[in-house]
Coordinates of C-alpha atoms (C1' of nucleotides) in Angstrom, one line a residue:
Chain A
X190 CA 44.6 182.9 211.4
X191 CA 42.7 181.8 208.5
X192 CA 42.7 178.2 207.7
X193 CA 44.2 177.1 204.1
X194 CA 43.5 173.9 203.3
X195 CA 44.6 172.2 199.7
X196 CA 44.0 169.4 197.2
X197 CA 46.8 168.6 195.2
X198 CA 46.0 165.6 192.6
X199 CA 48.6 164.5 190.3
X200 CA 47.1 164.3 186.9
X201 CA 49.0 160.9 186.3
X202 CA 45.2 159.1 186.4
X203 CA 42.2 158.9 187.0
X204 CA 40.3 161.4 189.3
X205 CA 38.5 158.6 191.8
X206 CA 36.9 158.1 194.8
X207 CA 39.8 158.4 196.8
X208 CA 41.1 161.6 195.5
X209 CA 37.5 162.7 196.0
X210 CA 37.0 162.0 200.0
X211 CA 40.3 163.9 200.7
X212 CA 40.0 167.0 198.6
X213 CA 35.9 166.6 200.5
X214 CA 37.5 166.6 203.6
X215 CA 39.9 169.7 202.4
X216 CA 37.3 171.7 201.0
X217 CA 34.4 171.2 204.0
X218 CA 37.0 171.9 206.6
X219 CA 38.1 175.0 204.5
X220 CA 34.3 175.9 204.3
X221 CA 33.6 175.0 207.9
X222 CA 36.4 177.5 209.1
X223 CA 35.9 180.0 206.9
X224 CA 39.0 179.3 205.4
X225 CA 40.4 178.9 201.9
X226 CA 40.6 175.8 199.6
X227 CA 43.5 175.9 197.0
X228 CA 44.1 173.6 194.2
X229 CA 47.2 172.2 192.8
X230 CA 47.9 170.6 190.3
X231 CA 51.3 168.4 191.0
X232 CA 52.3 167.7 187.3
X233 CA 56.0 167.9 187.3
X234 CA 56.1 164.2 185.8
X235 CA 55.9 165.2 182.6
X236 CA 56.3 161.4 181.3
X237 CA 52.8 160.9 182.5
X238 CA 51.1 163.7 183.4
X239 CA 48.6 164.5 180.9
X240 CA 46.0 167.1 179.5
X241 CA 43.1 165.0 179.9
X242 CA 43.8 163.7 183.2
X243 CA 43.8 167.3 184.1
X244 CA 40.6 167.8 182.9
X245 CA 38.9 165.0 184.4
X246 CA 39.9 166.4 187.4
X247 CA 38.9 170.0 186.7
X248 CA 35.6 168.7 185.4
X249 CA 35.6 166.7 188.5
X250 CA 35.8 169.3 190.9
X251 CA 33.0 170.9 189.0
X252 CA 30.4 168.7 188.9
X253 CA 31.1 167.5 192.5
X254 CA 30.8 171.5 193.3
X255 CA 34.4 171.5 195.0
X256 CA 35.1 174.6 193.8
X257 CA 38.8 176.4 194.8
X258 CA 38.9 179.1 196.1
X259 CA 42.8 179.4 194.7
X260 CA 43.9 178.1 192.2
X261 CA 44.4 176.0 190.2
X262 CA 47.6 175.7 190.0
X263 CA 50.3 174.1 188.3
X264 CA 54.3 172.9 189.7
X265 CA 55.2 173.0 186.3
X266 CA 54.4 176.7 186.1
X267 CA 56.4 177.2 189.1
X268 CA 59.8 175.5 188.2
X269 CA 61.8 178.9 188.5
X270 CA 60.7 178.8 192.2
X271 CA 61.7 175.4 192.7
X272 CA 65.4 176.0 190.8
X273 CA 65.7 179.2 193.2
X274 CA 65.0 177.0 196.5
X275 CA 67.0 174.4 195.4
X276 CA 70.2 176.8 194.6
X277 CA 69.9 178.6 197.8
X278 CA 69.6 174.8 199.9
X279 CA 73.4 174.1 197.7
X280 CA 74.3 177.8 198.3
X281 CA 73.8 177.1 202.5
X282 CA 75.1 173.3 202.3
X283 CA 71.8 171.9 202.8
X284 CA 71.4 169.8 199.7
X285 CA 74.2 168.7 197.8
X286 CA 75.0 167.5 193.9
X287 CA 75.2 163.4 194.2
X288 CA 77.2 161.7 191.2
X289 CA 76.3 158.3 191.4
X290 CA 75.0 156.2 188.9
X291 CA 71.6 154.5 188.9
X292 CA 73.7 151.3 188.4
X293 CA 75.3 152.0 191.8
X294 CA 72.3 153.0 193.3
X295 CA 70.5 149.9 191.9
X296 CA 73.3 147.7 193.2
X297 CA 73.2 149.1 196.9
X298 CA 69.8 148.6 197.0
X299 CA 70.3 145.1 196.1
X300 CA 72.8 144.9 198.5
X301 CA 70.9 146.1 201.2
X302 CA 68.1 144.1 200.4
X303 CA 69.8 141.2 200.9
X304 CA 71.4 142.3 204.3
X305 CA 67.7 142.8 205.1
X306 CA 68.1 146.0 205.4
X307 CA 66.1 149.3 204.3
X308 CA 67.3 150.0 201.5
X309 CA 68.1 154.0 201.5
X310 CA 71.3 156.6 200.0
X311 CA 74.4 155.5 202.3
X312 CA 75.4 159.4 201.6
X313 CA 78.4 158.3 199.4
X314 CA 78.5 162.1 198.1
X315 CA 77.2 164.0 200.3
X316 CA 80.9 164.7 202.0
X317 CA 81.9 165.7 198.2
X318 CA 82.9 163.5 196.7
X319 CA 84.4 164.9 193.5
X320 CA 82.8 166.0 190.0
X321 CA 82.7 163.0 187.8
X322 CA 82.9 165.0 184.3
X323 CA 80.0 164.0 182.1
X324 CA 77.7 162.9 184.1
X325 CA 75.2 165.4 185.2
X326 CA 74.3 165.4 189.0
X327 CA 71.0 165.0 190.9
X328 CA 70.8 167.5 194.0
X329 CA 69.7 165.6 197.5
X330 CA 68.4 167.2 200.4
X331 CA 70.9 166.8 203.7
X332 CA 68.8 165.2 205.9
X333 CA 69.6 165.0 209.8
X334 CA 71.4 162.2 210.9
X335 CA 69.7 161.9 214.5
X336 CA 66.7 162.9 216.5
X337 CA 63.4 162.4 216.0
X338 CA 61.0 164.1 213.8
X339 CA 57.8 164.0 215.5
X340 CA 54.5 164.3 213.1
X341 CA 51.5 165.7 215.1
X342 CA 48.6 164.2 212.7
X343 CA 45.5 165.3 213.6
X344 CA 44.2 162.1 212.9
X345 CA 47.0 159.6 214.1
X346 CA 48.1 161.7 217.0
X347 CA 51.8 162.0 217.4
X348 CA 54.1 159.6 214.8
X349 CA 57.5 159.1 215.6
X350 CA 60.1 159.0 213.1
X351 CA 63.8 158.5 213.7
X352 CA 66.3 160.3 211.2
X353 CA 68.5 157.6 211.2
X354 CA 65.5 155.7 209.3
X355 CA 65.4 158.1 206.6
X356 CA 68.1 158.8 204.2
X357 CA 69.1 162.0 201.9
X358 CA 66.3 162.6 199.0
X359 CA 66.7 163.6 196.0
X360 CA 65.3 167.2 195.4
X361 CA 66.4 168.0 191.7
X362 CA 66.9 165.3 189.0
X363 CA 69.8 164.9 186.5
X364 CA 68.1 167.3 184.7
X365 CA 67.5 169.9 187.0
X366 CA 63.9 169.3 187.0
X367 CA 62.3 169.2 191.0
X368 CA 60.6 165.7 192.7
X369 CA 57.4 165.8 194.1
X370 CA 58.4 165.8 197.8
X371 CA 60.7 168.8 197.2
X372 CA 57.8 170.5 195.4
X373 CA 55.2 169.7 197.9
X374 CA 56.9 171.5 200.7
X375 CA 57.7 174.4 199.0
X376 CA 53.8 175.0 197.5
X377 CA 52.8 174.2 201.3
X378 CA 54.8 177.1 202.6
X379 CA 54.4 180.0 199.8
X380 CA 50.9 178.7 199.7
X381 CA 51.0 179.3 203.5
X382 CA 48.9 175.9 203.8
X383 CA 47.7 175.6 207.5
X384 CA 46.4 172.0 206.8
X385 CA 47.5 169.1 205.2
X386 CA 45.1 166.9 204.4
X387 CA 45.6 163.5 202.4
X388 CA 46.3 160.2 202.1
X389 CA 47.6 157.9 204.9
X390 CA 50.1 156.7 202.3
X391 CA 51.8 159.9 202.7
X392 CA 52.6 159.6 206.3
X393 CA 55.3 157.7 205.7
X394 CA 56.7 161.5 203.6
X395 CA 55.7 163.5 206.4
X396 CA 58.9 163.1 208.3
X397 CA 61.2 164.3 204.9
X398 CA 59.0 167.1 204.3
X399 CA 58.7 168.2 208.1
X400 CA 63.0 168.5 207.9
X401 CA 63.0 170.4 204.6
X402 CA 60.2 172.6 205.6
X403 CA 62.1 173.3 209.1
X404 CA 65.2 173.7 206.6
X405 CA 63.6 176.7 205.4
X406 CA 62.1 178.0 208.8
X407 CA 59.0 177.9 207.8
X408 CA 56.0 177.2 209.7
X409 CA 54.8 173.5 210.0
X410 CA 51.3 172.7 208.8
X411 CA 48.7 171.1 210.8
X412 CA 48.6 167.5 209.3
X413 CA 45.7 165.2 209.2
X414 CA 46.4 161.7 207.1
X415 CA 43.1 160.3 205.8
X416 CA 42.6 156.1 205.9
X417 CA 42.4 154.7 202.1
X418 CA 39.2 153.4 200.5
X419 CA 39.4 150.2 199.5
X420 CA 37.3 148.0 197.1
X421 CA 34.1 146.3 198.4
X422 CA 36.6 142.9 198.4
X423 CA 38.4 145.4 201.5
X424 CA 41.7 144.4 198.9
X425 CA 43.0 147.7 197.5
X426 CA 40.3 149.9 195.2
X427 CA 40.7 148.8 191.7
X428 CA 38.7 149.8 188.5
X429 CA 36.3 147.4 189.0
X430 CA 34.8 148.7 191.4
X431 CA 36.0 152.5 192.2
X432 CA 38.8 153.8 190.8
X433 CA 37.6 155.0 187.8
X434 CA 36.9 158.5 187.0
X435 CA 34.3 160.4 189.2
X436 CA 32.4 161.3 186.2
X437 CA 31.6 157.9 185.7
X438 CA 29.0 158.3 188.6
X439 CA 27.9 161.3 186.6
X440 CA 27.1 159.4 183.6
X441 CA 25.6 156.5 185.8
X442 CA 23.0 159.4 187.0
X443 CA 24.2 159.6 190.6
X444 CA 23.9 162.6 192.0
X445 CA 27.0 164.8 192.9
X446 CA 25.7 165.1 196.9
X447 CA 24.9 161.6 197.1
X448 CA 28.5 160.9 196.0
X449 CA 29.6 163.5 198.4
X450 CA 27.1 162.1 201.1
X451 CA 28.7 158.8 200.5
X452 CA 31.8 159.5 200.6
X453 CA 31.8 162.1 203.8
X454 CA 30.5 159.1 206.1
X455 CA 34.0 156.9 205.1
X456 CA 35.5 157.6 208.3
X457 CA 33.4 159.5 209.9
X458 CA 29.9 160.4 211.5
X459 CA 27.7 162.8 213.2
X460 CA 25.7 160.5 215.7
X461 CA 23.2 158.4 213.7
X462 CA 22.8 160.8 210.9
X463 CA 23.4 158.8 207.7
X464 CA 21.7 161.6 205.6
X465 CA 23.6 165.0 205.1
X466 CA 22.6 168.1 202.7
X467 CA 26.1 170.0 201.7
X468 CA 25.2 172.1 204.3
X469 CA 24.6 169.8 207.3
X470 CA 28.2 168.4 206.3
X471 CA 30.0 171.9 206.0
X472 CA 28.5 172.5 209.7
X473 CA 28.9 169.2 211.2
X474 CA 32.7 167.9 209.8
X475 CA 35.2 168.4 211.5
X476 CA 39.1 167.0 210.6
X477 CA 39.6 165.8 214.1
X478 CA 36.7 163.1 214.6
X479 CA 37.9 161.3 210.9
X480 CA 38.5 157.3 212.1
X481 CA 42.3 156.0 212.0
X482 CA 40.8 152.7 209.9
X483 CA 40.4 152.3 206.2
X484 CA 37.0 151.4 204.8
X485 CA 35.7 149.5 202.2
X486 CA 33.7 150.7 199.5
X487 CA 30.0 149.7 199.3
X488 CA 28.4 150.0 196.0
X489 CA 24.2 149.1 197.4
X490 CA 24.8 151.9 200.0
X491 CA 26.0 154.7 197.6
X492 CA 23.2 153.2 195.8
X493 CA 20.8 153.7 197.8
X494 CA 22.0 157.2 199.2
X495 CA 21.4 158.4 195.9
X496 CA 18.3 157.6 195.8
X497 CA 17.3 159.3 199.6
X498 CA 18.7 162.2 198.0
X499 CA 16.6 161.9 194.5
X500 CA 13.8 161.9 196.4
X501 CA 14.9 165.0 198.1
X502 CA 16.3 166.8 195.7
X503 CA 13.5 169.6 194.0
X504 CA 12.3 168.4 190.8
X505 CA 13.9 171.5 189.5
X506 CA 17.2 170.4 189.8
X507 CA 16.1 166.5 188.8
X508 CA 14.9 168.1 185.8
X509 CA 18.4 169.9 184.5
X510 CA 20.4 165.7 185.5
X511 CA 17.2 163.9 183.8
X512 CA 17.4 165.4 180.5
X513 CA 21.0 164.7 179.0
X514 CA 20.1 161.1 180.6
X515 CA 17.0 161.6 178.1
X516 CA 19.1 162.6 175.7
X517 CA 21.7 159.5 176.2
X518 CA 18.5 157.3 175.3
X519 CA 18.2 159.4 172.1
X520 CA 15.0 161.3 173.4
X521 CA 15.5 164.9 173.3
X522 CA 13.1 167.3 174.7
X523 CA 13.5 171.6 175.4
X524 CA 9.8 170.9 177.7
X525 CA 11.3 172.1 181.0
X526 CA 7.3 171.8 182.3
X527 CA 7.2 168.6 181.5
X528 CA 10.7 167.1 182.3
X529 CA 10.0 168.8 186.0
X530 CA 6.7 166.9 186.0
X531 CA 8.3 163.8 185.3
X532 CA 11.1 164.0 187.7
X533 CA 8.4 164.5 190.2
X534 CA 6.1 161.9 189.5
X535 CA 9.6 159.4 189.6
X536 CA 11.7 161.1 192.2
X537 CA 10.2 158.5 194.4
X538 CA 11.4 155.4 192.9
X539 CA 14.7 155.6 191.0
X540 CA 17.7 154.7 192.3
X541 CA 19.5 157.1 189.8
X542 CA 18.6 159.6 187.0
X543 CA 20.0 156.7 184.5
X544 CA 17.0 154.7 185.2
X545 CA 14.6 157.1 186.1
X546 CA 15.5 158.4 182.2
X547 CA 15.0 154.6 181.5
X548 CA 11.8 154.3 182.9
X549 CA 10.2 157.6 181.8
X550 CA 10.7 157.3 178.3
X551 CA 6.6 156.9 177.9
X552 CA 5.9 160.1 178.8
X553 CA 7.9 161.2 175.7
X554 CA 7.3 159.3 173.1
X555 CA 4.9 156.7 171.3
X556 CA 4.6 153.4 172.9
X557 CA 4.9 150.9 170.0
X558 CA 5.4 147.7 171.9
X559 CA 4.3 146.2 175.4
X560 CA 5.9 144.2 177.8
X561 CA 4.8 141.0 176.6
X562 CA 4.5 139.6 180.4
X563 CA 2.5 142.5 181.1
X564 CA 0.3 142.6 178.4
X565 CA -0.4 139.2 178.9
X566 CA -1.4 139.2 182.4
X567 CA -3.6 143.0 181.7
X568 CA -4.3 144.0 178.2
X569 CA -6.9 140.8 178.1
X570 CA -10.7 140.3 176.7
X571 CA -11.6 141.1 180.5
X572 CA -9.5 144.6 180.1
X573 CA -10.5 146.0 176.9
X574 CA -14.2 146.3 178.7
X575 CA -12.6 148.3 181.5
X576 CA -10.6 150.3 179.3
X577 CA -13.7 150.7 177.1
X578 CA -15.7 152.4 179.8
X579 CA -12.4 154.5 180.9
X580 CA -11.8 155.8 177.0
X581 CA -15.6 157.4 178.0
X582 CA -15.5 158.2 181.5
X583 CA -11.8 160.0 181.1
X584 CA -13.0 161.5 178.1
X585 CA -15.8 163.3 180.5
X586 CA -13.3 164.3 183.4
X587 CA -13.9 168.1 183.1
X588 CA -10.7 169.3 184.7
X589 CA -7.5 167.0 184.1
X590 CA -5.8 166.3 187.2
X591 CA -4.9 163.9 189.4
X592 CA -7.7 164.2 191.5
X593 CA -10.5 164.4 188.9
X594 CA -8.9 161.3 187.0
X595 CA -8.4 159.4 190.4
X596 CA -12.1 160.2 191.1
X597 CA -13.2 158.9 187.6
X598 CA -11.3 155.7 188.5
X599 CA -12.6 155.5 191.5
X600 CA -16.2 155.7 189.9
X601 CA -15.5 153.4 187.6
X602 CA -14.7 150.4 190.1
X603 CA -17.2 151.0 192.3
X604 CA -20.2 150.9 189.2
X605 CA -18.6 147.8 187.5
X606 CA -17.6 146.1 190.9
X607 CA -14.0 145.4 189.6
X608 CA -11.6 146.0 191.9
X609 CA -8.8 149.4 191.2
X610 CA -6.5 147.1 190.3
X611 CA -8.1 145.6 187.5
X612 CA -8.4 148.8 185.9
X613 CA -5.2 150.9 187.1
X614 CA -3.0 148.0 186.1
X615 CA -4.3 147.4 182.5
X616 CA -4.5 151.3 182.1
X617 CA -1.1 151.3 183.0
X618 CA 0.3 148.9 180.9
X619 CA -2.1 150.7 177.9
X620 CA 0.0 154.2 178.2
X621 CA 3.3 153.0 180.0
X622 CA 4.0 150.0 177.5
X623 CA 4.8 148.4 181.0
X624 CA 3.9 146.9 184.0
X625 CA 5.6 149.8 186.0
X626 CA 4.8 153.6 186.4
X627 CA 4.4 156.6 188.4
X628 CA 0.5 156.4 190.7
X629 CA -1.6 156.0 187.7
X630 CA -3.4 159.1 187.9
X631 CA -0.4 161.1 188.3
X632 CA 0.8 159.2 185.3
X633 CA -2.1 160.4 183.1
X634 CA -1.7 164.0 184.4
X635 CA 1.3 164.4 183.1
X636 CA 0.8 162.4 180.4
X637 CA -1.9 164.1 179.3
X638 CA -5.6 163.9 178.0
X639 CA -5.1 163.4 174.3
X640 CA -2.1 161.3 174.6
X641 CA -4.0 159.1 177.1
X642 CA -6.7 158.5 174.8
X643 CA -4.4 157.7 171.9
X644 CA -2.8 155.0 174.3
X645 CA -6.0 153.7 175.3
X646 CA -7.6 153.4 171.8
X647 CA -4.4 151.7 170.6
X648 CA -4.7 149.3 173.6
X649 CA -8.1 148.4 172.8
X650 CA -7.0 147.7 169.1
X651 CA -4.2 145.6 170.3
X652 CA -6.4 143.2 172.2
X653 CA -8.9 143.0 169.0
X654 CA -5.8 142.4 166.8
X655 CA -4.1 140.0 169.3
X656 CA -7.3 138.0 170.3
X657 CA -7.7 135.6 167.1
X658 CA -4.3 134.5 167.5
X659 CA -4.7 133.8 171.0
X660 CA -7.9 131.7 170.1
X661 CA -6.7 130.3 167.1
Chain B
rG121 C1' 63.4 142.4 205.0
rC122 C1' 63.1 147.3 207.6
rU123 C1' 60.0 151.5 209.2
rC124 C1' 55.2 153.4 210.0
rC125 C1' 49.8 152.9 210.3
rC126 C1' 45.3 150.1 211.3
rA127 C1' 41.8 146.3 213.9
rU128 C1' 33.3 146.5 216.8
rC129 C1' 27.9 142.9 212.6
rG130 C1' 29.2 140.8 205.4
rU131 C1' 29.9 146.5 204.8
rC132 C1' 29.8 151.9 206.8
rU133 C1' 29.7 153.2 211.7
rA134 C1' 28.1 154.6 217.5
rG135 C1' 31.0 153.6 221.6
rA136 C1' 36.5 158.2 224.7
rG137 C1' 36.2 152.3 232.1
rG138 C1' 30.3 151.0 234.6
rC139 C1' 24.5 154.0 230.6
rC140 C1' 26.6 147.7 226.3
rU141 C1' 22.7 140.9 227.7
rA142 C1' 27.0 146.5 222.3
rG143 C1' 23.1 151.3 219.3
rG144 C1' 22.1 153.1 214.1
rA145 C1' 22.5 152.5 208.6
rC146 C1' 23.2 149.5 203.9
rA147 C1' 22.3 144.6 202.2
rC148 C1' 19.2 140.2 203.3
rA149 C1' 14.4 137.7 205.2
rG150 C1' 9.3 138.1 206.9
rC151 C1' 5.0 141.1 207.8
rC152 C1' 2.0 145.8 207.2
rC153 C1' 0.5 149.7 203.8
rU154 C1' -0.9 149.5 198.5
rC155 C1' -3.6 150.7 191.4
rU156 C1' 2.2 148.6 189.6
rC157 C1' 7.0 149.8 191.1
rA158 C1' 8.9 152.3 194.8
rA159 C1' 8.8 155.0 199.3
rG160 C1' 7.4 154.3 204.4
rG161 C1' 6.4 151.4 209.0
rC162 C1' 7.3 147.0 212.0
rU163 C1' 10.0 142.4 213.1
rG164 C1' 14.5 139.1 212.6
rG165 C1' 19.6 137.2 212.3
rU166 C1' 24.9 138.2 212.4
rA167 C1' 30.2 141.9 215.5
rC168 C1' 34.0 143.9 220.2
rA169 C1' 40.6 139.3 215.9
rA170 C1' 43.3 136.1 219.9
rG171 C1' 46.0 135.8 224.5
rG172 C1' 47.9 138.2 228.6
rG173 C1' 47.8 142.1 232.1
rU174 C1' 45.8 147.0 234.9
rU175 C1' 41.0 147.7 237.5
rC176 C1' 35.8 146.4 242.1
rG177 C1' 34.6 146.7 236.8
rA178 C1' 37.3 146.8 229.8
rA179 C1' 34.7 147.0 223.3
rU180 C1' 37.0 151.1 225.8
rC181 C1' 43.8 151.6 229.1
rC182 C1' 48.8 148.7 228.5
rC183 C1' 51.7 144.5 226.3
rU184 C1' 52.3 140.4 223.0
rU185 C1' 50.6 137.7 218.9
rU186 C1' 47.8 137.4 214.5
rG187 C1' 45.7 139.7 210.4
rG188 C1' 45.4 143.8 206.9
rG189 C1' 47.6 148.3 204.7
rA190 C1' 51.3 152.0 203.4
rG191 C1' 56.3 153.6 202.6
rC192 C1' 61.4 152.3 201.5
rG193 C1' 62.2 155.4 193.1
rC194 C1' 66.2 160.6 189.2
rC195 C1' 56.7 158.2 190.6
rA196 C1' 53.4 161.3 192.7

RNA sequence: GCUCCCAUCGUCUAGAGGCCUAGGACACAGCCCUCUCAAGGCUGGUACAAGGGUUCGAAUCCCUUUGGGAGCGCCA
């Protein structure tokens, strides 16, 4: 049997972290098994489902690289299937039409409620209770009135459910149009899904969807109900921290398999292993070893994962993230070369591609002002000596490259007794603008021989120009 | 209120009766390395929610309490 597994968002909101982890989990254990990930898009709420909420999530998947191998699909496109279920479940007395009001509904409830009771459908119609002319009936499903439904999660183990807790649901509005539970089983079963896998809020459904699916004889799926992220606070995830679209992360230069990475080891692990390729997590997960407990977001740790897998990533692939990050900070460059050259010379100290773009913007354009703390503390009387001899001994390196200008460097302290430091630091602040870059040598490599000199000539300049008015 | 779920460092987790004076990771502090920033290495502190059982022995099994969460819609 091939294992189907399925993510089925609702395109009511955002696309977050939440939706992510389960449709990860879906999609790795559909990988792991050789299996087949469908998506569906559950969009019969037409009062707030919306095009760009679809999008998001499409884009989403995308980026993330979740892609389905089905799909995706929509409920809304499948409405004739749902009216055809629904007419054969009144057809074989298994749902029936329900005329009461909301206003009766609303009042039982409150009734109930103040019995301190569950409030559920006391079944006033479903022994038929006549046709109330004008008012156009919702369809509930008959539920069982005993025994107990028995939900083998392969998470939670066996959940017990009595009927007589549950009460009949409405499958088909006043207007004919299907609810999601209704929907959800039927998808499951012509989708022939082996594996539910989502949210522990939905365990609560199982039971109703277990005794329509067994209404139609068809095959129960495997289950497996996921624990909840919640916000770093351990209070519910809000948009302050994650719950706001996944592409966010994009745009604040995560990675998409530090995200994954992140979000694969919420709830579960493979020994000590915190770092996982795709790869390592299609081969190690497995549905069964998920924890029962919800865990909190942690911002520093996702942090900080993306930046384990910065380092690792090739510089190829830093390249293709680092330039619209570029181009965010209105630098725009086509010099793959030099944008792979870059992302390796920083791959080894940004946290994301958002501040490695922040921090590389030197190697692409003029630097017209310096970090006034670090010019202050480098680009001094005592500097412009050292950079002096450097403009001379740099011009004389005869191949440029790391090694060669390390070695000139290298030459350079020793002759004049001054320590690296006292010429690295002032070189760097001379072509960086900063106090911070790549190992200076690398830095000038990439950087270049011409450009270097420019720097180091407008350096020296700057100390001439600024010296007066430091005397003075 | 009712039903269901959950409970190890601040956080993510290891732990499926003796290997646990509870291991790893993030964060934090100190040290080392060092041309800056990082990365890396080393060191340090902090946890089995509480109470009862079961057992020679419990973080691990059972019960109760407490605390958190979810569901109870003509939402998904």
């Amino acid at each position: 049997m091939t294992i189907r597994t399925r993510f089925a968002p609702s395109p009511t909101g955002m696309l977050h972290i939440g939706g992510v982890r389960t449709a990860l989990f879906s999609w790795l254990y559909a990988r792991r098994h050789n299996g087949t990930f469908i998506l569906r898009v559950e969009d019969t709420d037409r009062e707030r489902s919306t095009e760009a909420a679809t999008q998001v999530i499409l884009d989403g998947m995308q980026w993330l690289g979740l892609a389905a191998d089905e799909g995706p699909f929509y409920q809304t496109r499948r409405m004739d299937r749902y009216r055809e279920v629904i007419d054969e479940f009144l057809r074989t007395d298994r749902a029936y039409h329900c005329y009461c009001s909301k206003e009766e509904l609303d009042a039982m409830r409150t009734r109930q409620q103040a019995a301190k009771q569950k409030p559920r459908y006391d079944g006033t119609c479903r022994h038929g209770r006549e046709a109330r002319p004008g008012v156009s009936p919702v369809v509930r499903f008959k539920n069982p009135l005993d025994g107990t439904v028995v939900v083998e999660d392969a998470i939670h183990g066996n959940v017990l459910f009595e009927n007589t807790e549950l009460d009949d649901l409405i499958i088909a509005r006043s207007d004919g149009s299907p609810t999601y539970n209704f929907c959800v089983v039927v998808d499951d079963m012509d989708m022939k899904v082996t594996h539910v896998i989502r949210g522990d809020d939905h365990l609560n459904n199982t039971p109703r969807q277990i005794n329509m699916l067994e209404a139609l004889g068809a095959k129960l799926p495997v289950y497996a109900h996921v624990p909840m992220i919640l916000g770093p606070d351990g209070a519910k995830l809000s948009k302050r921290h994650g719950a706001v679209s996944v592409l966010q992360y994009r745009e604040d230069g995560y990675l998409p398999e530090a995200l994954l990475n992140y979000l694969v080891r919420l709830g579960w692990s493979h020994g000590d292993q915190e770092i996982f390729s795709i790869e390592e997590m299609t081969q190690f997960f497995d549905i069964v070893d998920v924890n029962k407990s919800a865990s909190a977001f942690n911002p520093d740790k996702l942090l900080w994962l993306n930046q384990q897998h910065i380092m690792r990533a090739s510089p190829q692939r830093l390249a293709q993230f680092l330039k619209p990050q570029l181009a965010v900070l209105g630098i725009h460059t086509d010099d793959e070369a030099k944008l792979i050259a870059v992302a390796r010379a920083q791959q080894e100290r940004a946290k994301t591609l958002k501040e490695m773009a922040e921090n590389s913007g030197f190697f692409f354009r003029d630097v017209d002002t310096y970090d006034a703390k670090a010019a202050q503390k480098n680009l001094t009387a005592d500097a412009r000596k050292a950079l002096q001899a450097l403009h001379g001994n740099l011009q004389a390196v005869a191949v440029w490259d790391k090694e060669s200008i390390h070695g000139a460097l290298q030459a350079q302290s020793t002759e004049s007794g001054l320590a690296l430091g006292k010429i690295a630091q002032p070189l760097r602040v001379a072509v960086s603008g900063t106090g911070v870059s790549p190992p200076i040598d690398i830095t000038l490599e990439v950087l270049g021989r011409g450009e270097t000199l420019k720097r180091l000539v407008r350096a020296i300049e700057w100390i001439d120009a600024a010296k007066p008015a430091t005397a003075g």
